[in-house]
Coordinates of C-alpha atoms in Angstrom, one line a residue:
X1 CA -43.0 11.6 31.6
X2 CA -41.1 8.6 30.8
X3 CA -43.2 7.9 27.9
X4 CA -42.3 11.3 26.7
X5 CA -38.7 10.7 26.2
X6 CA -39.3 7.5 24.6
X7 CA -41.4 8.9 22.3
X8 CA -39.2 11.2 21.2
X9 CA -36.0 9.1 21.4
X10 CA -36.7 5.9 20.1
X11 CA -37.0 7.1 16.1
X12 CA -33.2 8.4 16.8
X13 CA -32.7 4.8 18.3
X14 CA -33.8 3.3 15.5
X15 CA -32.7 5.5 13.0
X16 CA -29.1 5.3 14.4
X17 CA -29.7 1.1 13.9
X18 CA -30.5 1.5 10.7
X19 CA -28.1 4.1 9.2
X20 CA -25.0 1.7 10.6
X21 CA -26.6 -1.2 9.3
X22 CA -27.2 0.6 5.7
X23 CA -23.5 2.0 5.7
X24 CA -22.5 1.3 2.6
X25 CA -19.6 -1.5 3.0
X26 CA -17.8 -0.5 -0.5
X27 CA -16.7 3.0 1.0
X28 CA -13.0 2.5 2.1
X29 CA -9.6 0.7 0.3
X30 CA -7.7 -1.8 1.5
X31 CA -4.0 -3.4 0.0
X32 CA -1.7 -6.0 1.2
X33 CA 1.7 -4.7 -0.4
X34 CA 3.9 -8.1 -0.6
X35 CA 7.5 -7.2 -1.3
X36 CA 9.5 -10.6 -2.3
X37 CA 13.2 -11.1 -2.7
X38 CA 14.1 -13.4 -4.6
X39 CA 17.1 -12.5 -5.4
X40 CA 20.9 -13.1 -4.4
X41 CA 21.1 -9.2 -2.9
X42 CA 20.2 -7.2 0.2
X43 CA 18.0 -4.8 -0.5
X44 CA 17.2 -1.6 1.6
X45 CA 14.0 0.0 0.6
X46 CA 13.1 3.7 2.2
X47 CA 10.0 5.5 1.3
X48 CA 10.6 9.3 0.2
X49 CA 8.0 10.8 2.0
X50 CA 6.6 13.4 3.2
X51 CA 6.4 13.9 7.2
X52 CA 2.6 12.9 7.1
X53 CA 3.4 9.7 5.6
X54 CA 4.7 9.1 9.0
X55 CA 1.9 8.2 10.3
X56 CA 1.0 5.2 7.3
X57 CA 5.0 4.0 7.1
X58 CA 6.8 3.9 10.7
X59 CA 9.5 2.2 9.2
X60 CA 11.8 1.0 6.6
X61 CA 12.5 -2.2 5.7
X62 CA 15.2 -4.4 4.7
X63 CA 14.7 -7.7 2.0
X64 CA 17.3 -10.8 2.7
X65 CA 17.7 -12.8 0.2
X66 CA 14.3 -15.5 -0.1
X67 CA 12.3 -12.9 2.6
X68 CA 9.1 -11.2 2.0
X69 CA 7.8 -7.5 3.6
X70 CA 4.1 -6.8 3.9
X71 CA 2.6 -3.2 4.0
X72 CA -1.0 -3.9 5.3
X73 CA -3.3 -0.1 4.5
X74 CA -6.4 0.2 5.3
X75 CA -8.3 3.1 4.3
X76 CA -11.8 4.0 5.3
X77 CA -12.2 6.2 1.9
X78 CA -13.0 4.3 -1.3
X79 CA -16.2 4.3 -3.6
X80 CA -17.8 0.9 -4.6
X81 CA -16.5 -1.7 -6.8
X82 CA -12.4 -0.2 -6.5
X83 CA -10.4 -2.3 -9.5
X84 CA -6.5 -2.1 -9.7
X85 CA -6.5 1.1 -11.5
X86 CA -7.8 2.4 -8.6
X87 CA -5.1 2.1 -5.7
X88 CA -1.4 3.4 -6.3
X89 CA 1.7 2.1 -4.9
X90 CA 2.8 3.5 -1.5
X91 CA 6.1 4.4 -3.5
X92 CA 4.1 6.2 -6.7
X93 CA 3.5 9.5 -5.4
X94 CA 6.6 10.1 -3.5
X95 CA 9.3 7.4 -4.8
X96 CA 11.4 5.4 -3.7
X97 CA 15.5 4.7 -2.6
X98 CA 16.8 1.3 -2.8
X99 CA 19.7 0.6 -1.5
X100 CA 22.2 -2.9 -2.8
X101 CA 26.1 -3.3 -2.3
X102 CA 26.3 0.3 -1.1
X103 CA 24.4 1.6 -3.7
X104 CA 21.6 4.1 -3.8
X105 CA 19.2 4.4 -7.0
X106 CA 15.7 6.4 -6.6
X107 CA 12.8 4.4 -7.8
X108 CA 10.3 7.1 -9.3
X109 CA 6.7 6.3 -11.3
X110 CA 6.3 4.4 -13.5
X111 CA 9.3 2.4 -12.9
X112 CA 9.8 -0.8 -10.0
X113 CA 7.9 -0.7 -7.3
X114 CA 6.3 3.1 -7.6
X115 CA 4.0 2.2 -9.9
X116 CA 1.0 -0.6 -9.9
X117 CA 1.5 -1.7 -13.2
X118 CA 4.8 -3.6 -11.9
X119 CA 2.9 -5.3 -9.5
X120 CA 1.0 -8.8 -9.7
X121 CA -2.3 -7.9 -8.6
X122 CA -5.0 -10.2 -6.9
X123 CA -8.5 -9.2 -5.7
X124 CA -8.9 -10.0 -2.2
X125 CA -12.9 -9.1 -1.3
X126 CA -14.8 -5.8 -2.1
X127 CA -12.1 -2.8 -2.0
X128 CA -9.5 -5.6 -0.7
X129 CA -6.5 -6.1 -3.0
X130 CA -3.2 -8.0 -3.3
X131 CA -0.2 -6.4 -4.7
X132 CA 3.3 -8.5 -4.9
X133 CA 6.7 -6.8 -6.2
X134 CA 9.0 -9.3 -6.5
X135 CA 13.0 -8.6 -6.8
X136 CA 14.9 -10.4 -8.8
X137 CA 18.2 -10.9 -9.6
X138 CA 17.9 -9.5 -12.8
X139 CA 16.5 -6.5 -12.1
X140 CA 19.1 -5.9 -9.2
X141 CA 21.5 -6.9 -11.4
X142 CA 20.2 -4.0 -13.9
X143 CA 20.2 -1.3 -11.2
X144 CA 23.5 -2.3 -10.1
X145 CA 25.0 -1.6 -13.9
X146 CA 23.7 2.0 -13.6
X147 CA 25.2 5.0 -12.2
X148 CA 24.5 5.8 -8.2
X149 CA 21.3 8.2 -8.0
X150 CA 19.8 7.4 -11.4
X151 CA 16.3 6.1 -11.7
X152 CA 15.5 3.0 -12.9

């Protein structure tokens, strides 16, 4: 009787082994988002976002002067061999506000940091990639000459 049941369950045993051990390793996305201040300014940067974003961003974050902010993603979609082109800036879809001396400017794409293309970019491992945005005192200093609410 015994003998039965392995007879019959063993293929799915070793079928099940297999099938995990064939998964193909290419199939998901991940991105360290580095977000450097280098720069003389406080910056507050808030995703707008939708509620489900909620879940990926539990928080805002604020860049002193010489700090750093990493968003770590990891996403089990992907397809093999992902390149830059590929991922898009947790700020492109939705935008961004950034907030310095009291004043609030809307990042959308393809400006700052809602769009890849501003970002240096570093391949990590299969799928695993490096972003860095980094604020300087320039660019603050270019926001901070426009009008409250205007993208930049």
């Amino acid at each position: 009787m015994w003998t039965t049941h392995l007879k019959f369950s063993a293929p799915i045993f070793i079928f099940s082994i297999l099938a995990t051990a064939c998964a193909k390793k290419d199939d998901h996305s991940d991105a360290d988002w580095i977000y450097v201040n280098q720069s003389k300014y406080k910056i507050l940067i808030q995703l707008d976002r939708e509620p489900y974003m909620d879940e990926i961003f539990k928080e805002n974050f604020t860049l002193n002067p010489g700090t750093k902010h990493v968003l770590e993603i990891r996403n089990d979609l992907g397809f093999p061999n992902m390149q830059v082109p590929d991922f898009r800036s947790p700020y492109q879809g939705q935008g961004a506000t950034i907030t310095v001396n009291n004043k609030v400017f809307k990042i959308t794409s393809p400006n700052g940091i809602a769009h890849t293309i501003n970002y240096q970019s570093r391949k990590l491992g299969d799928n695993y990639f490096q972003f860095t945005y980094t604020f300087t005192n320039e660019y603050i200093e270019k926001l901070l000459e426009q009008k409250q609410e205007q993208t930049l």
